[in-house]
Coordinates of C-alpha atoms and ligand atoms in Angstrom, one line a residue:
M7 CA 0.0 0.0 0.0
I8 CA 1.6 3.3 -1.1
K9 CA 0.7 6.2 1.2
L10 CA 0.4 9.4 -0.8
L11 CA -0.2 12.9 0.2
L12 CA -1.7 15.4 -2.3
V13 CA -1.4 19.1 -1.7
E14 CA -3.9 20.7 -4.1
D15 CA -6.5 23.4 -3.7
D16 CA -8.3 22.6 -7.0
H17 CA -10.9 20.0 -6.3
K18 CA -11.5 19.1 -9.9
E19 CA -7.8 18.5 -10.3
A20 CA -7.6 16.4 -7.2
L21 CA -10.5 14.2 -8.4
R22 CA -8.7 13.7 -11.7
I23 CA -5.5 12.6 -10.0
N24 CA -7.4 10.2 -7.8
T25 CA -9.0 8.6 -10.8
M26 CA -5.6 8.3 -12.5
L27 CA -4.1 6.7 -9.5
K28 CA -6.9 4.3 -9.2
E29 CA -6.4 3.2 -12.7
G30 CA -2.6 2.9 -12.5
L31 CA -2.1 1.6 -9.0
Q32 CA -5.3 -0.5 -8.7
D33 CA -6.3 0.4 -5.2
Q34 CA -2.8 -0.3 -4.0
F35 CA -2.6 3.2 -2.4
T36 CA -4.2 5.6 0.0
L37 CA -4.5 9.2 -0.7
E38 CA -4.7 12.1 1.7
Q39 CA -5.5 15.5 0.5
R40 CA -4.7 18.9 2.0
L41 CA -5.6 22.3 0.5
T42 CA -2.7 24.4 1.9
V43 CA 1.0 23.9 2.5
S44 CA 0.7 24.7 6.2
D45 CA -2.1 22.1 6.7
A46 CA 0.1 19.6 4.8
L47 CA 3.1 20.4 6.9
D48 CA 1.1 19.8 10.1
L49 CA 0.0 16.4 8.7
V50 CA 3.5 15.2 7.7
Q51 CA 4.7 15.8 11.2
Q52 CA 2.2 13.3 12.5
R53 CA 2.0 10.7 9.8
C54 CA 4.4 9.1 7.3
F55 CA 4.0 9.2 3.6
Q56 CA 5.8 7.5 0.8
A57 CA 5.4 10.3 -1.7
I58 CA 4.1 13.8 -1.7
I59 CA 2.4 15.4 -4.8
L60 CA 2.6 19.1 -4.5
D61 CA 0.7 21.6 -6.6
L62 CA 3.0 24.4 -7.7
H63 CA 0.4 27.2 -7.4
L64 CA -1.3 27.2 -4.1
P65 CA -3.1 30.1 -2.4
E66 CA 0.0 30.7 -0.2
G67 CA 2.1 31.3 -3.3
Q68 CA 4.8 29.2 -5.0
S69 CA 5.4 25.9 -3.3
F70 CA 9.1 25.8 -4.0
E71 CA 10.0 27.4 -0.7
S72 CA 8.1 24.8 1.2
I73 CA 10.0 21.9 -0.3
P74 CA 12.9 21.9 2.2
Q75 CA 10.4 21.9 5.0
F76 CA 8.6 18.9 3.6
I77 CA 12.0 17.2 3.3
Q78 CA 12.9 18.0 6.9
Y79 CA 9.6 16.8 8.4
C80 CA 9.1 13.8 6.1
P81 CA 12.6 12.8 4.9
G82 CA 11.4 9.4 3.7
A83 CA 9.0 10.8 1.0
P84 CA 10.1 12.1 -2.4
I85 CA 8.2 15.2 -3.7
L86 CA 6.6 15.4 -7.1
I87 CA 5.7 18.9 -8.3
L88 CA 2.5 19.3 -10.3
S89 CA 2.4 22.4 -12.5
G90 CA -0.1 23.9 -14.9
V91 CA 2.6 25.2 -17.2
E92 CA 5.4 23.6 -19.1
D93 CA 8.5 25.7 -18.1
E94 CA 12.0 24.1 -18.2
E95 CA 13.5 26.7 -15.9
Q96 CA 10.8 26.1 -13.3
A97 CA 11.3 22.4 -13.6
I98 CA 15.0 22.7 -12.9
L99 CA 14.3 25.0 -10.0
A100 CA 12.0 22.5 -8.6
V101 CA 14.6 19.7 -8.7
K102 CA 17.2 22.0 -7.3
S103 CA 14.9 22.7 -4.4
G104 CA 14.8 19.0 -3.6
A105 CA 11.8 17.8 -5.7
Q106 CA 12.2 14.4 -7.5
D107 CA 10.1 15.3 -10.5
Y108 CA 8.1 18.0 -12.3
L109 CA 4.8 16.9 -13.9
I110 CA 2.6 19.0 -16.1
K111 CA -1.2 18.9 -15.5
G112 CA -3.1 17.9 -18.6
Q113 CA -0.1 16.3 -20.2
T114 CA 0.1 13.5 -17.6
S115 CA -1.6 10.3 -18.2
S116 CA -2.4 7.7 -15.6
S117 CA 0.5 5.5 -16.5
T118 CA 3.1 8.4 -16.6
L119 CA 1.9 9.6 -13.2
C120 CA 2.0 6.2 -11.6
R121 CA 5.4 5.4 -13.1
A122 CA 6.8 8.8 -12.0
I123 CA 5.6 8.0 -8.4
R124 CA 7.1 4.5 -8.4
Y125 CA 10.4 5.7 -9.9
A126 CA 10.5 8.6 -7.5
I127 CA 10.0 6.3 -4.5
E128 CA 12.7 3.9 -5.7
R129 CA 15.2 6.6 -6.5
H130 CA 14.6 8.2 -3.2
R131 CA 15.1 5.0 -1.4
A132 CA 18.4 4.5 -3.2
T133 CA 19.7 8.0 -2.4
Q134 CA 18.6 7.6 1.2
R135 CA 20.4 4.3 1.4
I136 CA 23.6 6.0 0.1
T137 CA 23.3 8.9 2.5
E138 CA 22.6 6.4 5.3
L139 CA 25.8 4.5 4.4
A140 CA 27.7 7.8 4.3
H141 CA 26.3 9.1 7.5
Y142 CA 25.7 6.1 9.7
D143 CA 28.0 3.7 11.4
H144 CA 27.6 0.3 9.8
L145 CA 28.1 -1.7 13.0
T146 CA 25.7 0.1 15.3
G147 CA 23.5 2.1 13.0
L148 CA 24.2 5.2 15.1
A149 CA 25.2 8.5 13.3
N150 CA 28.9 8.5 12.4
R151 CA 31.4 11.3 13.0
G152 CA 30.6 13.1 9.7
L153 CA 26.9 13.3 10.4
F154 CA 27.7 14.2 14.0
Y155 CA 29.4 17.4 13.0
E156 CA 26.5 18.2 10.7
R157 CA 24.0 17.6 13.5
L158 CA 26.2 19.5 15.9
N159 CA 26.2 22.6 13.6
C160 CA 22.4 22.4 13.2
A161 CA 21.9 22.0 16.9
V162 CA 24.2 25.0 17.6
A163 CA 22.2 27.1 15.1
R164 CA 18.9 26.0 16.7
C165 CA 20.3 26.9 20.2
N166 CA 21.3 30.3 19.0
R167 CA 18.0 30.9 17.3
N168 CA 15.8 29.8 20.2
D169 CA 18.0 30.9 23.0
M170 CA 18.2 27.3 24.3
A171 CA 21.0 25.1 25.6
M172 CA 22.2 21.7 24.6
A173 CA 24.5 19.1 26.1
L174 CA 27.2 17.1 24.5
L175 CA 28.1 13.8 26.2
F176 CA 31.3 12.0 25.4
L177 CA 31.2 8.3 26.3
D178 CA 34.1 5.9 26.4
L179 CA 33.9 2.3 27.6
D180 CA 36.1 1.3 30.4
H181 CA 38.6 -1.4 29.7
F182 CA 37.0 -2.3 26.3
K183 CA 40.3 -3.1 24.8
A184 CA 41.0 -5.8 27.4
I185 CA 37.7 -7.5 26.6
N186 CA 38.2 -7.2 22.9
D187 CA 41.7 -8.7 23.1
R188 CA 40.5 -11.5 25.4
L189 CA 37.4 -12.5 23.6
G190 CA 38.0 -11.4 20.0
H191 CA 36.7 -8.8 17.7
E192 CA 33.3 -10.5 17.1
C193 CA 32.5 -10.3 20.8
G194 CA 33.8 -6.8 20.8
D195 CA 31.5 -5.9 18.0
S196 CA 28.4 -7.4 19.6
L197 CA 29.2 -5.6 22.7
L198 CA 29.4 -2.3 20.9
K199 CA 26.1 -3.0 19.2
T200 CA 24.4 -3.7 22.5
V201 CA 25.9 -0.6 24.0
A202 CA 24.7 1.5 21.1
A203 CA 21.2 0.0 21.4
R204 CA 21.2 0.9 25.1
I205 CA 22.3 4.4 24.4
K206 CA 19.4 4.8 21.9
K207 CA 17.0 3.6 24.6
C208 CA 18.0 6.4 26.9
I209 CA 17.6 9.3 24.5
R210 CA 14.7 11.0 22.9
E211 CA 13.8 11.3 19.2
I212 CA 15.3 14.7 18.9
D213 CA 18.6 13.7 20.4
T214 CA 21.5 12.2 18.4
G215 CA 23.5 9.1 19.3
V216 CA 26.8 8.9 17.6
R217 CA 29.6 6.4 17.3
L218 CA 32.8 8.5 16.9
G219 CA 34.9 5.4 16.4
G220 CA 36.3 2.5 18.4
D221 CA 34.6 2.4 21.7
E222 CA 33.9 6.2 21.7
F223 CA 30.4 7.5 21.5
A224 CA 28.8 10.9 21.6
I225 CA 25.3 12.0 22.5
L226 CA 23.7 15.3 21.6
L227 CA 20.9 16.3 23.9
E228 CA 18.9 19.2 22.6
Q229 CA 16.4 21.6 24.2
I230 CA 17.9 21.2 27.7
V231 CA 15.9 22.7 30.5
S232 CA 18.0 21.9 33.5
V233 CA 21.4 20.5 34.5
E234 CA 19.5 17.9 36.5
D235 CA 17.9 16.6 33.4
I236 CA 21.3 16.0 31.8
G237 CA 22.6 14.3 35.0
A238 CA 19.5 12.0 34.9
V239 CA 20.2 11.0 31.3
A240 CA 23.9 10.4 32.0
E241 CA 22.9 8.3 35.1
R242 CA 20.4 6.3 33.1
I243 CA 23.0 5.6 30.3
L244 CA 25.6 4.5 32.8
Q245 CA 23.1 2.2 34.6
L246 CA 21.8 0.6 31.4
V247 CA 25.3 0.2 29.9
A248 CA 26.5 -1.6 33.0
Q249 CA 23.7 -4.2 32.9
P250 CA 25.1 -7.7 32.1
I251 CA 25.4 -8.5 28.4
I252 CA 25.3 -12.0 27.1
V253 CA 27.7 -12.4 24.1
Q254 CA 28.4 -15.8 22.6
H255 CA 27.6 -17.5 25.9
H256 CA 29.7 -15.2 27.8
Q257 CA 28.1 -13.0 30.4
L258 CA 30.0 -9.7 30.3
Q259 CA 29.7 -6.5 32.1
I260 CA 31.2 -3.3 30.9
T261 CA 31.0 0.2 32.3
A262 CA 31.5 3.6 30.8
S263 CA 33.0 6.9 31.6
L264 CA 31.0 10.0 30.5
G265 CA 32.1 13.6 30.1
V266 CA 29.5 16.3 29.7
T267 CA 29.7 19.8 28.4
I268 CA 26.9 22.3 27.8
Y269 CA 26.5 24.8 25.0
P270 CA 26.6 27.7 25.3
W271 CA 27.3 27.8 29.0
D272 CA 30.8 26.2 29.0
S273 CA 32.0 27.8 25.8
A274 CA 30.4 29.9 23.1
N275 CA 32.7 28.3 20.6
P276 CA 31.1 25.1 19.2
Q277 CA 34.6 23.9 18.2
D278 CA 35.6 23.5 21.8
L279 CA 32.6 21.2 22.7
L280 CA 34.1 17.9 21.7
A281 CA 37.4 18.7 23.4
H282 CA 35.7 19.8 26.6
A283 CA 33.5 16.7 26.7
D284 CA 36.5 14.6 26.0
A285 CA 38.5 16.3 28.8
A286 CA 35.6 15.8 31.2
M287 CA 35.4 12.1 30.2
Y288 CA 39.1 11.7 31.2
R289 CA 38.2 13.2 34.5
A290 CA 35.6 10.5 34.9
K291 CA 38.2 7.9 33.9
A292 CA 40.6 9.3 36.5
Q293 CA 37.8 8.8 39.1
G294 CA 37.9 5.1 38.3
G295 CA 35.4 5.0 35.5
N296 CA 31.6 4.2 35.6
N297 CA 30.8 7.8 36.4
Y298 CA 30.1 11.0 34.7
Q299 CA 31.7 14.4 35.1
F300 CA 30.6 17.9 34.0
Y301 CA 33.1 19.9 32.2
T302 CA 32.5 23.1 34.2
A303 CA 32.8 21.7 37.7
G304 CA 35.9 19.6 36.8
M305 CA 37.8 22.2 34.9
K306 CA 37.2 25.2 37.0
T307 CA 39.1 23.7 39.9
A308 CA 41.5 22.3 37.4
G309 CA 42.4 25.8 36.4
L310 CA 43.2 26.6 40.0
D311 CA 45.4 23.7 40.9
G312 CA 47.0 23.3 37.6
S313 CA 45.5 19.9 36.8
T314 CA 44.5 20.9 33.3
L315 CA 47.9 19.6 32.4
E316 CA 47.1 16.5 34.5
V317 CA 44.0 15.9 32.3
E318 CA 46.1 16.5 29.2
L319 CA 48.8 14.1 30.4
Q320 CA 46.1 11.4 31.0
R321 CA 44.9 11.9 27.5
A322 CA 48.4 11.8 26.2
L323 CA 48.9 8.5 27.8
A324 CA 45.6 7.0 26.6
K325 CA 46.0 8.4 23.1
K326 CA 49.6 7.2 22.9
E327 CA 51.1 10.6 22.4
F328 CA 54.3 9.8 24.2
L329 CA 57.4 8.5 22.5
L330 CA 61.0 7.9 23.4
H331 CA 64.1 9.2 21.7
Y332 CA 67.4 7.4 22.3
Q333 CA 70.8 8.9 22.7
P334 CA 73.9 6.7 22.2
Q335 CA 76.6 6.4 24.9
L336 CA 80.0 5.8 23.5
D337 CA 82.8 3.9 25.1
L338 CA 85.9 6.1 24.8
R339 CA 88.4 3.2 24.7
T340 CA 86.7 0.9 22.2
K341 CA 84.8 3.7 20.4
Q342 CA 81.8 1.5 20.4
V343 CA 78.3 2.5 21.4
I344 CA 77.6 0.7 24.7
G345 CA 74.0 1.7 25.2
M346 CA 71.3 4.2 24.8
E347 CA 69.6 6.7 27.1
A348 CA 65.8 6.8 26.6
L349 CA 64.5 10.3 26.7
L350 CA 60.8 11.1 26.8
R351 CA 59.0 13.2 24.2
W352 CA 55.4 14.2 24.0
H353 CA 53.9 14.5 20.6
H354 CA 51.2 17.0 21.3
P355 CA 48.4 17.2 18.8
Y356 CA 48.6 21.0 18.5
Q357 CA 51.9 22.0 19.9
G358 CA 54.1 19.4 18.2
L359 CA 57.0 17.7 19.9
I360 CA 57.4 18.8 23.6
G361 CA 60.6 18.1 25.6
P362 CA 60.4 16.5 29.1
N363 CA 61.5 19.7 30.9
N364 CA 58.2 21.2 29.9
F365 CA 56.0 18.6 31.6
I366 CA 58.0 16.2 33.8
P367 CA 58.2 18.6 36.8
Q368 CA 54.4 19.1 36.8
A369 CA 53.9 15.3 36.3
E370 CA 56.1 14.8 39.3
E371 CA 53.9 17.1 41.3
N372 CA 50.6 15.8 40.3
G373 CA 51.6 12.2 40.4
M374 CA 51.2 11.5 36.7
I375 CA 54.9 10.6 36.6
L376 CA 53.9 7.2 38.0
P377 CA 51.9 6.0 35.0
I378 CA 54.1 7.9 32.6
G379 CA 57.2 6.5 34.2
E380 CA 55.8 3.0 34.0
W381 CA 55.0 3.5 30.3
V382 CA 58.6 4.7 29.7
L383 CA 60.0 1.6 31.5
R384 CA 57.9 -0.8 29.5
A385 CA 58.6 1.0 26.1
A386 CA 62.4 1.2 26.7
S387 CA 62.6 -2.4 27.9
K388 CA 60.7 -3.6 24.8
Q389 CA 63.1 -1.6 22.6
A390 CA 66.1 -3.0 24.4
K391 CA 64.8 -6.5 23.9
Y392 CA 64.2 -5.8 20.3
W393 CA 67.8 -4.6 19.9
E394 CA 69.0 -7.7 21.8
K395 CA 67.2 -9.9 19.3
Q396 CA 68.6 -7.9 16.4
G397 CA 72.1 -8.9 17.6
F398 CA 73.5 -5.7 18.9
P399 CA 76.2 -6.6 21.4
T400 CA 75.4 -4.3 24.3
P401 CA 71.9 -3.1 23.7
H402 CA 71.3 -1.6 27.2
V403 CA 68.9 1.2 27.7
A404 CA 69.2 3.7 30.5
V405 CA 65.8 5.0 31.9
N406 CA 65.5 8.1 34.0
L407 CA 63.6 7.6 37.2
S408 CA 62.0 10.3 39.2
A409 CA 62.1 10.4 43.0
R410 CA 58.4 9.6 43.2
Q411 CA 58.8 6.4 41.4
I412 CA 61.4 5.2 43.9
H413 CA 59.3 6.2 46.8
Q414 CA 56.1 4.7 45.5
G415 CA 57.2 1.4 47.1
N416 CA 56.3 -1.2 44.5
L417 CA 59.0 -0.2 42.0
P418 CA 61.0 -3.4 42.3
T419 CA 57.8 -5.5 41.7
L420 CA 56.9 -3.4 38.7
I421 CA 60.4 -3.7 37.2
Q422 CA 60.4 -7.4 37.9
D423 CA 57.1 -7.7 36.1
I424 CA 58.4 -5.7 33.1
L425 CA 61.5 -7.8 32.8
Q426 CA 59.5 -11.0 32.9
Q427 CA 57.1 -9.7 30.3
T428 CA 59.7 -8.5 27.9
H429 CA 62.3 -11.3 28.7
L430 CA 64.9 -8.6 28.9
D431 CA 68.2 -9.4 30.5
P432 CA 68.3 -7.3 33.7
E433 CA 71.9 -6.3 32.9
N434 CA 70.5 -4.4 29.9
L435 CA 68.4 -2.1 32.0
K436 CA 70.1 0.8 33.6
L437 CA 68.2 3.2 35.9
E438 CA 69.4 6.8 36.2
L439 CA 68.6 8.4 39.6
T440 CA 69.3 12.1 40.3
E441 CA 71.4 13.0 43.2
T442 CA 68.7 15.1 44.8
F443 CA 66.5 12.3 45.8
L444 CA 69.3 10.4 47.3
I445 CA 69.7 13.3 49.7
H446 CA 66.4 12.4 51.2
E447 CA 68.1 9.1 52.0
T448 CA 65.9 6.8 54.0
E449 CA 66.0 3.2 55.0
A450 CA 63.2 2.6 52.5
T451 CA 65.1 4.2 49.6
L452 CA 68.2 2.2 50.4
H453 CA 66.1 -1.0 50.6
T454 CA 64.5 -0.3 47.3
L455 CA 67.8 0.3 45.6
R456 CA 69.3 -2.8 47.1
E457 CA 66.3 -4.9 45.8
L458 CA 66.8 -3.4 42.3
K459 CA 70.4 -4.1 42.4
A460 CA 69.8 -7.7 43.5
M461 CA 67.6 -8.2 40.5
G462 CA 70.7 -7.4 38.3
V463 CA 69.5 -4.0 37.1
H464 CA 72.3 -1.4 37.0
L465 CA 72.0 1.9 38.8
Y466 CA 73.5 5.2 37.9
I467 CA 73.6 8.6 39.5
D468 CA 72.5 11.2 37.1
D469 CA 73.6 14.9 37.0
F470 CA 76.5 14.2 39.2
G471 CA 78.3 17.3 40.2
A472 CA 75.4 19.6 39.5
G473 CA 74.4 20.0 43.1
Y474 CA 76.0 18.5 46.1
A475 CA 78.2 16.0 44.3
S476 CA 78.4 14.4 47.7
L477 CA 80.7 11.5 47.7
R478 CA 79.0 10.1 50.7
Y479 CA 76.2 8.7 48.5
L480 CA 78.6 6.9 46.3
K481 CA 79.6 4.8 49.2
L482 CA 76.2 4.5 50.7
F483 CA 74.2 3.5 47.7
P484 CA 74.8 0.4 45.6
V485 CA 75.4 2.2 42.3
D486 CA 77.3 1.1 39.3
G487 CA 78.2 4.4 37.8
I488 CA 77.9 8.2 37.7
K489 CA 77.0 10.6 34.9
L490 CA 79.0 13.8 35.0
D491 CA 76.6 16.7 34.8
I492 CA 76.5 18.7 31.5
S493 CA 77.4 21.9 33.4
L494 CA 80.8 20.5 34.3
I495 CA 81.5 19.5 30.7
Q496 CA 80.3 22.6 28.9
E497 CA 83.4 24.8 29.6
L498 CA 86.0 22.1 29.3
P499 CA 88.9 22.2 29.0
H500 CA 89.3 26.0 29.5
N501 CA 87.5 26.4 32.8
T502 CA 90.2 25.2 35.1
N503 CA 87.9 24.8 38.0
D504 CA 85.6 22.5 36.2
A505 CA 88.6 20.7 34.7
A506 CA 89.9 20.0 38.2
I507 CA 86.6 18.8 39.5
V508 CA 86.1 16.5 36.5
K509 CA 89.5 15.0 36.9
A510 CA 88.9 14.4 40.6
I511 CA 85.5 12.8 40.0
I512 CA 86.9 10.5 37.3
S513 CA 89.7 9.3 39.5
L514 CA 87.4 8.9 42.5
G515 CA 85.0 6.9 40.3
R516 CA 87.9 4.7 39.2
A517 CA 88.9 4.1 42.9
L518 CA 85.4 3.1 43.8
G519 CA 85.0 0.9 40.7
L520 CA 82.3 3.0 39.2
Q521 CA 81.8 3.7 35.5
V522 CA 82.0 7.4 34.7
I523 CA 79.9 8.7 31.8
A524 CA 80.3 12.4 30.7
E525 CA 77.1 14.0 29.5
G526 CA 76.5 16.8 27.0
V527 CA 79.8 16.3 25.1
E528 CA 79.6 18.6 22.1
N529 CA 83.1 19.1 20.7
Q530 CA 86.5 17.5 19.9
E531 CA 88.3 19.4 22.6
Q532 CA 86.0 18.0 25.3
V533 CA 86.5 14.5 23.9
D534 CA 90.3 14.9 23.9
F535 CA 90.3 16.1 27.5
L536 CA 88.0 13.3 28.7
E537 CA 90.0 10.7 26.9
E538 CA 93.2 12.0 28.3
H539 CA 91.8 11.7 31.8
D540 CA 90.5 8.3 31.4
C541 CA 86.8 8.9 31.4
D542 CA 84.9 5.7 30.5
A543 CA 82.2 6.9 28.2
I544 CA 80.6 9.9 26.7
Q545 CA 77.2 11.0 25.6
G546 CA 76.3 14.2 23.7
Y547 CA 75.7 15.8 20.4
W548 CA 79.3 15.0 19.4
V549 CA 78.2 11.4 19.2
A550 CA 74.6 12.0 18.3
P551 CA 71.6 13.8 19.5
P552 CA 68.6 11.9 20.9
L553 CA 66.9 10.3 18.0
P554 CA 64.0 7.9 17.2
A555 CA 65.0 4.3 17.9
N556 CA 65.7 3.2 14.4
E557 CA 67.9 6.2 13.6
S558 CA 69.8 6.0 16.8
A559 CA 70.4 2.3 16.2
Q560 CA 72.5 3.2 13.2
H561 CA 75.2 4.3 15.6
M562 CA 75.4 0.8 17.1
V563 CA 77.5 -1.9 15.4
Q564 CA 75.9 -5.2 14.9
A565 CA 77.8 -8.2 16.3
Ligands
LIG616 P1 69.1 14.3 31.5 O1 68.8 12.9 32.1 O2 70.3 15.0 32.0 O3 69.2 14.1 29.9 C1 70.1 14.7 29.1 C2 69.5 15.9 28.5 O4 70.6 16.6 27.8 C3 68.6 15.6 27.4 O5 67.6 16.6 27.4 C4 69.4 15.6 26.1 O6 68.6 15.9 25.0 C5 70.3 16.8 26.5 N1 71.6 16.6 25.7 C6 72.2 15.5 25.3 N2 73.3 15.8 24.7 C7 73.5 17.1 24.7 C8 74.6 18.0 24.3 O7 75.6 17.6 23.7 N3 74.4 19.3 24.5 C9 73.3 19.8 25.2 N4 73.2 21.1 25.4 N5 72.3 19.0 25.6 C10 72.4 17.6 25.4 P2 66.1 16.2 27.4 O8 65.8 15.1 26.5 O9 65.4 17.5 27.1 O10 65.8 15.7 28.8 C11 65.8 16.6 29.9 C12 65.7 15.9 31.2 O11 64.3 15.4 31.3 C13 66.6 14.7 31.3 O12 67.8 15.2 31.7 C14 65.9 13.9 32.4 O13 66.2 14.4 33.7 C15 64.4 14.2 32.2 N6 63.8 13.1 31.5 C16 63.9 12.7 30.2 N7 63.2 11.6 30.0 C17 62.7 11.2 31.2 C18 61.9 10.1 31.6 O14 61.5 9.2 30.9 N8 61.6 10.1 33.0 C19 62.0 11.0 33.9 N9 61.6 10.9 35.1 N10 62.7 12.1 33.5 C20 63.1 12.2 32.1
LIG617 CA1 69.6 11.0 32.4
LIG618 CA1 71.9 14.2 33.2

């Protein structure tokens, strides 16, 4: 049964059309008639039609202007224009306005009319299918990222016009990757489908559910009346998502983290919305997941205590924006590279490559150094293992540790764990500790260092000579070597004071059986001086700057 709507004020014409349809469609249709565009628009908002036949000349004037409205309210129905005059220009204008066809009264037979309707419906279905494919996520049927931006722009325009607010929710599933890895992609896909269906259940017709990609979803809530309403929807989504899901005989449970931002309250700039919601979502993650956070509340305090960077660092970790560069260390006697120092870099999406001095101090303060440091240890160990497999003779990596990592207590367990997972020879892992945290020497620190040492990991004192250069620590702590601070090397050999200190440290190191590595070596004069005074190894631009792993490896000689 084809449901048709005829918008025609001329009764005689309407009757004629009805007769033609009866003849051509043999009662396989229903026909509703309205005399004016506004009545017809009212009707299409309540009922569905498969095609709309629209008279061009109605009492309200030309019908062209109303075509977009019909399309908006009744996107499933193609529009056929009926005109009393044959006019090519008008016909083109009609099609440009969104009509499927332009028929001329008096020249249209029953068969042409019915065929035009059938074709229009088919064509319309096909174009709709194509738009659907282009706009909707295949797996879940939710809007995709492309359509999301379109809808977002429309929603922003509506908000501005009607002086209303809307909310953008950013949803990310907690630990989805683990489930996906454990049970396979098919399970992961079913899970995503179920989550999408549950999100749909929680929102109204006017809202938009989106799959942004992976396990990330967005929800646009329009015509917001109160913040409590948004909270209620967020709550409902979290509850429903957390209900058990049966997937291929497995009963699973997954939770989500939700970030919420409100336009225009949080920002008058629509471009910021997704980033704000994303940031709020990371807040929710940081709270342990399975909760929602509003952008405003979270970020306002963040601005005060500097934890905007904390949120950024959390994101950076999750989005894999960190990377390591490696700087070779050269044995001065054999002239061979004996290892690499891993130096952290942050590939920021907007700011480009950021050096560690710009975020490590803050990360130490807010505690983010712990997860970041763990990532560095894992990544560097994996790299060392890779070099080991490639047959480099001494593929050790040196990793910088911050005081907080030593004091966190479980460092030896963590490192043991990493060594086991990567199968890296402990001898190939060196840890660089700065002098400053040895100053706060405690029984616990000493104990931790001894445990590490017992595992076979090598310990170095970094930046030696920059501060206290206290020789006491060298005897007290079980270290394997020291790294001469860059400030002592820079003015060699002309600065006689520095030269004297360097000479003394080298001979002391020798006496204590410690390896001495000079850092920040940039020129031949420095190399000559250090060689002459029996320094063990050097590191610095003279050998090579810190570089991506594969480039740095070119300085190593394969056995
Ligand atoms: P650092 O451990 O003293 O590292 C040596 C720094 O000197 C590096 O800076 C390196 O790029 C730079 N450098 C190397 N050769 C030369 C040279 O010939 N001349 C000069 N002028 N500079 C040279 P970078 O990479 O910016 O690292 C700065 C500091 O950030 C490091 O100092 C280290 O304390 C810290 N850091 C780096 N990665 C990590 C990490 O993964 N964890 C922790 N906790 N700290 C890290
Ligand atoms: Ca270092
Ligand atoms: Ca150093």
